[in-house]
mmCIF file of C-alpha atoms in Angstrom:
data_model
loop_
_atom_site.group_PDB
_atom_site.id
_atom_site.type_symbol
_atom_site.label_atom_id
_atom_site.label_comp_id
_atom_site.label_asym_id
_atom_site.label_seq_id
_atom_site.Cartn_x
_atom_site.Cartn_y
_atom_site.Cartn_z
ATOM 1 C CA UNK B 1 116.187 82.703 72.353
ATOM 2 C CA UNK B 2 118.668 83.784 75.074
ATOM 3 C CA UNK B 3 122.175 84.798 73.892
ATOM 4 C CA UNK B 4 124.050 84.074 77.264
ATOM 5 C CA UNK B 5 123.425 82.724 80.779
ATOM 6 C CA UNK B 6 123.197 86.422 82.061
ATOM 7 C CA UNK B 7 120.259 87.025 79.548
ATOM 8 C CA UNK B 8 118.476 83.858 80.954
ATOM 9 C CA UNK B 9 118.917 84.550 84.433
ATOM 10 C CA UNK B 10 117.533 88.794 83.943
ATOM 11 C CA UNK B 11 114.787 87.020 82.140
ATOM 12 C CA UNK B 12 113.709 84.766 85.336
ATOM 13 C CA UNK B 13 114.509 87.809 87.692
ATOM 14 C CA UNK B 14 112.202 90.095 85.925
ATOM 15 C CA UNK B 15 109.264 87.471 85.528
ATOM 16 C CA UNK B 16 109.870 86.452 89.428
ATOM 17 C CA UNK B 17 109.340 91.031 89.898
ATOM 18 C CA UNK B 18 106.519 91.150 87.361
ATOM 19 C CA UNK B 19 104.398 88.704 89.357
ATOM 20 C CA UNK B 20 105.433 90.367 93.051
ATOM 21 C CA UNK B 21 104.025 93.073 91.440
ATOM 22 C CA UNK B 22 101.177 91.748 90.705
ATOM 23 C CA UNK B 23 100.582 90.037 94.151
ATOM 24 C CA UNK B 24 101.216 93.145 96.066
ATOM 25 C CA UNK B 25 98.674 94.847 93.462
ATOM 26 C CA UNK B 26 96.008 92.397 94.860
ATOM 27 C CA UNK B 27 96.966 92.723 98.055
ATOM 28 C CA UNK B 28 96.280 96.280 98.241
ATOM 29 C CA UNK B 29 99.809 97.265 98.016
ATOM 30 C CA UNK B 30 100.248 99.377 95.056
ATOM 31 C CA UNK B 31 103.098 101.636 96.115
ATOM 32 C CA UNK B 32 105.639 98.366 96.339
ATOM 33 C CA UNK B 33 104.173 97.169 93.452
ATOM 34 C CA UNK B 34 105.183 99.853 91.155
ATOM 35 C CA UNK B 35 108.421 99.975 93.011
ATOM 36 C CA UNK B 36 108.080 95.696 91.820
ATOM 37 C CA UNK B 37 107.225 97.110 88.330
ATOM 38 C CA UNK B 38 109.660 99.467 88.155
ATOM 39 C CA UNK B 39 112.683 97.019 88.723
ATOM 40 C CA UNK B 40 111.109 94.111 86.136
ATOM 41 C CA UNK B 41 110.881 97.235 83.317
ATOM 42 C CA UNK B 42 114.594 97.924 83.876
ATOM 43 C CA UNK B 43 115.647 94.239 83.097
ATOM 44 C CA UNK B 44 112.714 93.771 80.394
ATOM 45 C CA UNK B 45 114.299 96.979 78.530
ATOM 46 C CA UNK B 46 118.185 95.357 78.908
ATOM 47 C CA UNK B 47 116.633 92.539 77.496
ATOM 48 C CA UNK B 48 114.261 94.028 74.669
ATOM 49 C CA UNK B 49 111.014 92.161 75.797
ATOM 50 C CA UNK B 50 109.094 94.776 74.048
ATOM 51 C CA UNK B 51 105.869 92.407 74.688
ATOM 52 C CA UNK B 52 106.795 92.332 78.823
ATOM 53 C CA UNK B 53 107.364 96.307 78.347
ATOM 54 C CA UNK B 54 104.112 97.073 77.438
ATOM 55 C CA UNK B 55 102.305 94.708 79.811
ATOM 56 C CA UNK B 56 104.653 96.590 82.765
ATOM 57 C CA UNK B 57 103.842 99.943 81.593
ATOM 58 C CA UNK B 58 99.723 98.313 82.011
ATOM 59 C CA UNK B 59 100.693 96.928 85.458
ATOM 60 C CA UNK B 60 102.423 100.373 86.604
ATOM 61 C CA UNK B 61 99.110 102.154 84.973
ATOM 62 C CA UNK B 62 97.177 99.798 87.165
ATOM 63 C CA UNK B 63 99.277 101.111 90.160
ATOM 64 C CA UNK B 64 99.160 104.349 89.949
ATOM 65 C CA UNK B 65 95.919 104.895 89.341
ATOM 66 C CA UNK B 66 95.161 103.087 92.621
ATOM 67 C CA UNK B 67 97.945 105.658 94.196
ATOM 68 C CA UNK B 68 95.612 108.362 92.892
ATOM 69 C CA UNK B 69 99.281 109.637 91.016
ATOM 70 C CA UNK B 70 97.147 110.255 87.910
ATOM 71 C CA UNK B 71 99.745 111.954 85.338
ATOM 72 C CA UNK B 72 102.262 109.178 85.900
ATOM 73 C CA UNK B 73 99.186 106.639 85.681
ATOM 74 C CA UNK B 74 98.208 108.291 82.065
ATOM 75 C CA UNK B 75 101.794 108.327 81.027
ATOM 76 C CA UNK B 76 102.248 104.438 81.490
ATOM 77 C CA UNK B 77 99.118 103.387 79.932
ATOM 78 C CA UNK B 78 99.888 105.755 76.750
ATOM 79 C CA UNK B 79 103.265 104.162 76.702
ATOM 80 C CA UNK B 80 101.518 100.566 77.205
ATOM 81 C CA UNK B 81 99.146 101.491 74.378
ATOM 82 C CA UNK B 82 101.699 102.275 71.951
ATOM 83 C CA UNK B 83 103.484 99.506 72.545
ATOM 84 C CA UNK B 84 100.665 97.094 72.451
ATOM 85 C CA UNK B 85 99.450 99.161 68.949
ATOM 86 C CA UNK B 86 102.958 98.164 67.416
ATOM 87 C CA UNK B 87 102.557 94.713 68.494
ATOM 88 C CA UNK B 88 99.640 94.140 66.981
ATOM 89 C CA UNK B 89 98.082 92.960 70.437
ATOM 90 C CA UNK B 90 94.945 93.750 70.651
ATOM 91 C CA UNK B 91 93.402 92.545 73.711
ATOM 92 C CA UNK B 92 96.147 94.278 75.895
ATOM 93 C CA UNK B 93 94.493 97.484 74.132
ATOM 94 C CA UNK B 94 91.690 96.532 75.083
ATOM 95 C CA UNK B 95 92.954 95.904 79.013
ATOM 96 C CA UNK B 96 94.850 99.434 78.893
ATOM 97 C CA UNK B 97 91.990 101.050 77.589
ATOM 98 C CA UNK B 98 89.840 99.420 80.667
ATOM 99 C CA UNK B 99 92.301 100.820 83.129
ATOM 100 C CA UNK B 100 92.158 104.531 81.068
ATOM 101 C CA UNK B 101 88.339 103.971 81.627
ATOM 102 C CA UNK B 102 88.025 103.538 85.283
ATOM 103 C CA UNK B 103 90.724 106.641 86.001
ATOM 104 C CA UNK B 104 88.233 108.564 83.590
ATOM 105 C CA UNK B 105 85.478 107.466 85.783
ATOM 106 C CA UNK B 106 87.621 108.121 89.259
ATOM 107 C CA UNK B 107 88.396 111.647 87.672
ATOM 108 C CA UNK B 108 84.209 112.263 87.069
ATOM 109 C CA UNK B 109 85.154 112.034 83.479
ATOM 110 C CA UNK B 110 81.912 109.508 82.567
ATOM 111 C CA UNK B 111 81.451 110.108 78.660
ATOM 112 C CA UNK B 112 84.855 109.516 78.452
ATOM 113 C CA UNK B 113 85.250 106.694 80.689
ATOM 114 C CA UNK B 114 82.126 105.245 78.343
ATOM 115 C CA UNK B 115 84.173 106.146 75.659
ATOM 116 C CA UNK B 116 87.313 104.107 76.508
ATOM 117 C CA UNK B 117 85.010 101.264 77.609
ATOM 118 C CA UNK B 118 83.147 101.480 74.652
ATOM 119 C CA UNK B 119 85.799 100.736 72.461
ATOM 120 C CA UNK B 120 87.551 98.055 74.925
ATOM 121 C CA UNK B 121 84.244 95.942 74.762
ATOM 122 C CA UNK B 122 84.537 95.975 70.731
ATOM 123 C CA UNK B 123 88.190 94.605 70.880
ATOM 124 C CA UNK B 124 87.307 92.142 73.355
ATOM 125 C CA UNK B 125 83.944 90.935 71.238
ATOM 126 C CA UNK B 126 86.200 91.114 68.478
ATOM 127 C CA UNK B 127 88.402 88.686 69.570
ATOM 128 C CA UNK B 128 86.132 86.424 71.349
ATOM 129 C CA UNK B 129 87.286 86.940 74.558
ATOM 130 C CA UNK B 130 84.274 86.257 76.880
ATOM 131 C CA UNK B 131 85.559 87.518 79.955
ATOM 132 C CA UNK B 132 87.072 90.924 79.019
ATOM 133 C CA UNK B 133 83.899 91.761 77.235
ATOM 134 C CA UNK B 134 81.796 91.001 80.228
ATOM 135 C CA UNK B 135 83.873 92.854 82.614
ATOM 136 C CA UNK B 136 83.602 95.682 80.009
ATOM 137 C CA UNK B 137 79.566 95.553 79.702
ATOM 138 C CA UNK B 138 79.714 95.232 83.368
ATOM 139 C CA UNK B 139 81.958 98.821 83.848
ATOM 140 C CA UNK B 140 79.148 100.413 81.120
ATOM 141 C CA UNK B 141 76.427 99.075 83.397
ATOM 142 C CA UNK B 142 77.873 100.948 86.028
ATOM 143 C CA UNK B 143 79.128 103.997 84.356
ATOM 144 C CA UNK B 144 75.331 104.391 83.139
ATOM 145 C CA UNK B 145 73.845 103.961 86.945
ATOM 146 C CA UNK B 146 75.972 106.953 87.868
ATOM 147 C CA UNK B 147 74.644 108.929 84.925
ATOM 148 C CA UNK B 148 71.589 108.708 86.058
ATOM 149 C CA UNK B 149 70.597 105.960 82.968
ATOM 150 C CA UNK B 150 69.272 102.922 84.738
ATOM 151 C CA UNK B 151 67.746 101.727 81.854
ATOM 152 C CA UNK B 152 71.482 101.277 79.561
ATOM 153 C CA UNK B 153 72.526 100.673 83.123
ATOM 154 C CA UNK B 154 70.304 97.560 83.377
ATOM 155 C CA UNK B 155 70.806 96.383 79.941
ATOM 156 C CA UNK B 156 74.797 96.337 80.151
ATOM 157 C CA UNK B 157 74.578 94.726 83.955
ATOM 158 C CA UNK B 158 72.400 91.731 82.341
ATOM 159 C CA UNK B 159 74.359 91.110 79.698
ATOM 160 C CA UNK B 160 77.251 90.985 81.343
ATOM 161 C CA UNK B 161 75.326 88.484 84.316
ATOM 162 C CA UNK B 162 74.814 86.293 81.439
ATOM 163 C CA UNK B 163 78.349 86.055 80.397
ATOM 164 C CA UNK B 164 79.719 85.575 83.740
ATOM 165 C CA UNK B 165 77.495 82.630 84.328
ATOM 166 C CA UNK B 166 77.865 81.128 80.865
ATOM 167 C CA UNK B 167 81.934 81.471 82.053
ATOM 168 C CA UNK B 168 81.255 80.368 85.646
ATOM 169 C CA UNK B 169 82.898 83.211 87.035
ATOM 170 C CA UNK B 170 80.597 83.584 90.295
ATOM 171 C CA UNK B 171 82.288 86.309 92.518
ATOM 172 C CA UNK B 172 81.779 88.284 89.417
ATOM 173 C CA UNK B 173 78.241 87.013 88.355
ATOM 174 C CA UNK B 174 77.655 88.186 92.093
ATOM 175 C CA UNK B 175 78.876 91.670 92.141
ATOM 176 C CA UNK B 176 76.909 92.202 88.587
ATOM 177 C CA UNK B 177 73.664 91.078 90.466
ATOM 178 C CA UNK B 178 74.286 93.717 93.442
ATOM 179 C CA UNK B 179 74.572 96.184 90.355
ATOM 180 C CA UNK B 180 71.677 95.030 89.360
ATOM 181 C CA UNK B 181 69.664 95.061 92.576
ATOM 182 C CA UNK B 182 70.949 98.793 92.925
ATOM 183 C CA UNK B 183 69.575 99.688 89.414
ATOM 184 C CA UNK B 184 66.134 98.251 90.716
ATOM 185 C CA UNK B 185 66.387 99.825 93.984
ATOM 186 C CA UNK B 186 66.912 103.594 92.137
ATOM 187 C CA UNK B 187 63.702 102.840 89.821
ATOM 188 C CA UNK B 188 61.546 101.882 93.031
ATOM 189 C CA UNK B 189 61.540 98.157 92.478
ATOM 190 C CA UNK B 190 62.114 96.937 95.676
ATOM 191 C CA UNK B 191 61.144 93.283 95.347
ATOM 192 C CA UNK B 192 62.853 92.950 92.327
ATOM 193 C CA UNK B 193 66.239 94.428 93.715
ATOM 194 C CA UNK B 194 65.702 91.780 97.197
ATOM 195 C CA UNK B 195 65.490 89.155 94.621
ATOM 196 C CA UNK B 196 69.145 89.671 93.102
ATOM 197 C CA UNK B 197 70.320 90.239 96.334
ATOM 198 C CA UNK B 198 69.250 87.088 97.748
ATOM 199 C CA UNK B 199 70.812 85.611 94.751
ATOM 200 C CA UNK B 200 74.026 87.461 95.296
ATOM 201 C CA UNK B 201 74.173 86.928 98.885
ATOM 202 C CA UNK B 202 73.899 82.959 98.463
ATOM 203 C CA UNK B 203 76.829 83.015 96.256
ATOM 204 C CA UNK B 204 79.481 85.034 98.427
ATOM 205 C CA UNK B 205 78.523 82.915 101.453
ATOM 206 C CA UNK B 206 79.165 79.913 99.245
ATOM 207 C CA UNK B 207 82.738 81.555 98.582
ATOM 208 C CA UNK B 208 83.053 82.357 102.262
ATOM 209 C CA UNK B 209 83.412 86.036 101.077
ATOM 210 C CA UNK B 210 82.599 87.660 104.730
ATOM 211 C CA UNK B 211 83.485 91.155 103.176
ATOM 212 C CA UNK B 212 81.437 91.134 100.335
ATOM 213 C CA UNK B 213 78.404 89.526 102.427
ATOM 214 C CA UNK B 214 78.342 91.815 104.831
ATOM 215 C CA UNK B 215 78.046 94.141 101.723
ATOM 216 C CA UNK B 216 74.943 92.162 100.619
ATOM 217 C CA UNK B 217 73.406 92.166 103.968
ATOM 218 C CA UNK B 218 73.657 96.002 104.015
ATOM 219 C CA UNK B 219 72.189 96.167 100.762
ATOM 220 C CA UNK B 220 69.515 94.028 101.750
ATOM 221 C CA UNK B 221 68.459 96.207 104.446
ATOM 222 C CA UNK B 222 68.191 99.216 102.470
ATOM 223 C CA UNK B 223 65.908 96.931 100.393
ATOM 224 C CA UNK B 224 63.661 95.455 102.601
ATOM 225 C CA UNK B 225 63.691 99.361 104.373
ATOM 226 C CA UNK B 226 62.432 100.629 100.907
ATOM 227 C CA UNK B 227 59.671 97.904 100.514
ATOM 228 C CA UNK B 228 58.420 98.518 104.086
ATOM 229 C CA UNK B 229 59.638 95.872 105.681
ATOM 230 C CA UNK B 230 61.470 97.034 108.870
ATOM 231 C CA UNK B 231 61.563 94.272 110.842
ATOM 232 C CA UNK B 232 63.634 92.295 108.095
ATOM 233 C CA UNK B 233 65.590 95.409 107.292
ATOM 234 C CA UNK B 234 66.705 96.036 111.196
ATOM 235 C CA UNK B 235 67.684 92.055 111.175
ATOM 236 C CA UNK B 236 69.344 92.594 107.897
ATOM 237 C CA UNK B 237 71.726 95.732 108.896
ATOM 238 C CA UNK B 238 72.308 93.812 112.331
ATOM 239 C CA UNK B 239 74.002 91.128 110.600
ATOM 240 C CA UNK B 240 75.770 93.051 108.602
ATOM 241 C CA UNK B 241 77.108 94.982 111.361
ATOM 242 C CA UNK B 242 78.008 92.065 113.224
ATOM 243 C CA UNK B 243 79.996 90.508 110.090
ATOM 244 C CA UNK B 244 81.822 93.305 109.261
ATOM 245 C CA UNK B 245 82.600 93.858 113.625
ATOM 246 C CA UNK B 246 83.995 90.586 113.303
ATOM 247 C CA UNK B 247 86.227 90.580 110.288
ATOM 248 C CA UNK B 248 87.427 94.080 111.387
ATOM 249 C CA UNK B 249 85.405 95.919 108.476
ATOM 250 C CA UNK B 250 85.634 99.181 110.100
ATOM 251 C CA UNK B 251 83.929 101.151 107.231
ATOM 252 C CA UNK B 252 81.358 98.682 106.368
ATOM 253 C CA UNK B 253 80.495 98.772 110.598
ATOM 254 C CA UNK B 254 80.259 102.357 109.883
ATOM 255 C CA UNK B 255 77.624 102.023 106.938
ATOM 256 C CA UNK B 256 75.647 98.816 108.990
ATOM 257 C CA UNK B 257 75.203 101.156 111.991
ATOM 258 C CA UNK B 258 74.178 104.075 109.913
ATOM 259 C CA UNK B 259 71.448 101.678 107.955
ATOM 260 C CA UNK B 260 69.962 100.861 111.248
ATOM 261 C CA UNK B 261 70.000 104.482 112.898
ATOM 262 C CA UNK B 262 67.816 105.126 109.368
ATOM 263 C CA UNK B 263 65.720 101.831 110.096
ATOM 264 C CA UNK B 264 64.976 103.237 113.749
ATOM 265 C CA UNK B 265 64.094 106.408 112.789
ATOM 266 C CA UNK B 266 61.734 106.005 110.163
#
């Protein structure tokens, strides 16, 4: 309950900063968003939202991290974590301890990245909640792949493919499969990896994803170029160049015209 007018109106202020934040978070824009963050903590504390506290502090973690400003990233997310540990909130644990997992994983720290994944995916299974634990079996799956483990690696990825589709979450579902096409690719199973990159590639151009197709189509490539196909690789790499040309992917360009210099010279 609200004691005056004034408490009301920092309450809709701070809410109205919380989700800026957010929206410049997604649009790549993590330096206003903390600035965002900042000013909706101020008015949260005034106000004694301890529950909007913590979930700033995860939002500011979130933004940092991004920033590559890893001290003041750890600093939010321990605050975040305590507070969410006297609230008795568990699942915004669990999403602080997914955001401690992929700075450990940024930092090269991989046990403990597994670690804080590890014990995100048991609060989220705990709790039933279907999408946090697949997003957590999918972050194993790919923690494992850059250990050098593609068998975990593969188990984690499919389980977490099945729970995206059972949840209809298809971007996601998507991304898994190019994880798992890249698990095949390292264990020489070329066909297998084209196949879940077929299936992947259907579903962004269903979204209208351009980005993450021209991805696919690069991925393809290096398929088909591992499987001895070069004729389907070299049209592969082409389209993904000319995708990511046309949407101004500068960096994916980059990676398309390096496929096909590999494609020609093989």
């Amino acid at each position: 309950m609200f004691t005056s007018a004034t408490d009301f109106s920092q309450q809709s202020q701070a809410e109205q900063l919380l989700k800026r934040g957010v929206y410049l978070a997604q649009k790549g824009d993590h330096h206003q968003a903390a600035i965002a963050h900042h000013q909706s903590l101020a008015l949260y504390e005034n106000l004694g939202n301890s529950a909007a506290i913590a979930q700033v502090y995860l939002e500011l973690g979130r933004a940092y991290s991004k920033q590559c400003r890893y001290d003041l990233a750890l600093h939010c997310l321990t605050l975040a974590l305590d507070r969410f540990d006297s609230l008795g909130d568990a699942l915004g644990r669990a999403n602080s301890l997914m955001v401690c997992g992929s700075m450990a994983l940024k930092l090269s720290k991989c046990e403990l990245a597994i670690t804080h994944y590890e014990a995100a995916q048991q609060l989220y299974q705990r709790w039933a909640n279907l999408s946090g634990l697949a997003n957590a079996l999918n972050h194993l799956g790919r923690v494992h792949r850059c250990l050098d483990k593609p068998e975990q690696a593969l188990d984690y990825l499919c389980q977490a493919l099945e729970q995206y589709r059972s949840l209809g979450h298809y971007p996601q579902a998507a991304s898994a499969m190019l994880g798992i096409a890249n698990v095949y690719l390292s264990l020489g199973k070329a066909p297998e990896a084209i196949a879940q990159g077929e299936q992947a590639l259907a579903i962004y151009r269903s979204l209208g994803d351009h980005r993450a197709e021209a991805q696919s189509l690069f991925n393809l490539g290096l398929a088909h170029q591992r499987a001895d196909h070069p004729s389907q690789a070299r049209r592969l790499l082409g389209e993904s160049l000319a995708l990511a040309e046309q949407i101004g992917a500068r960096a994916m360009a980059a990676k398309a015209r390096q496929g096909l210099s590999w494609v020609t010279a093989a």
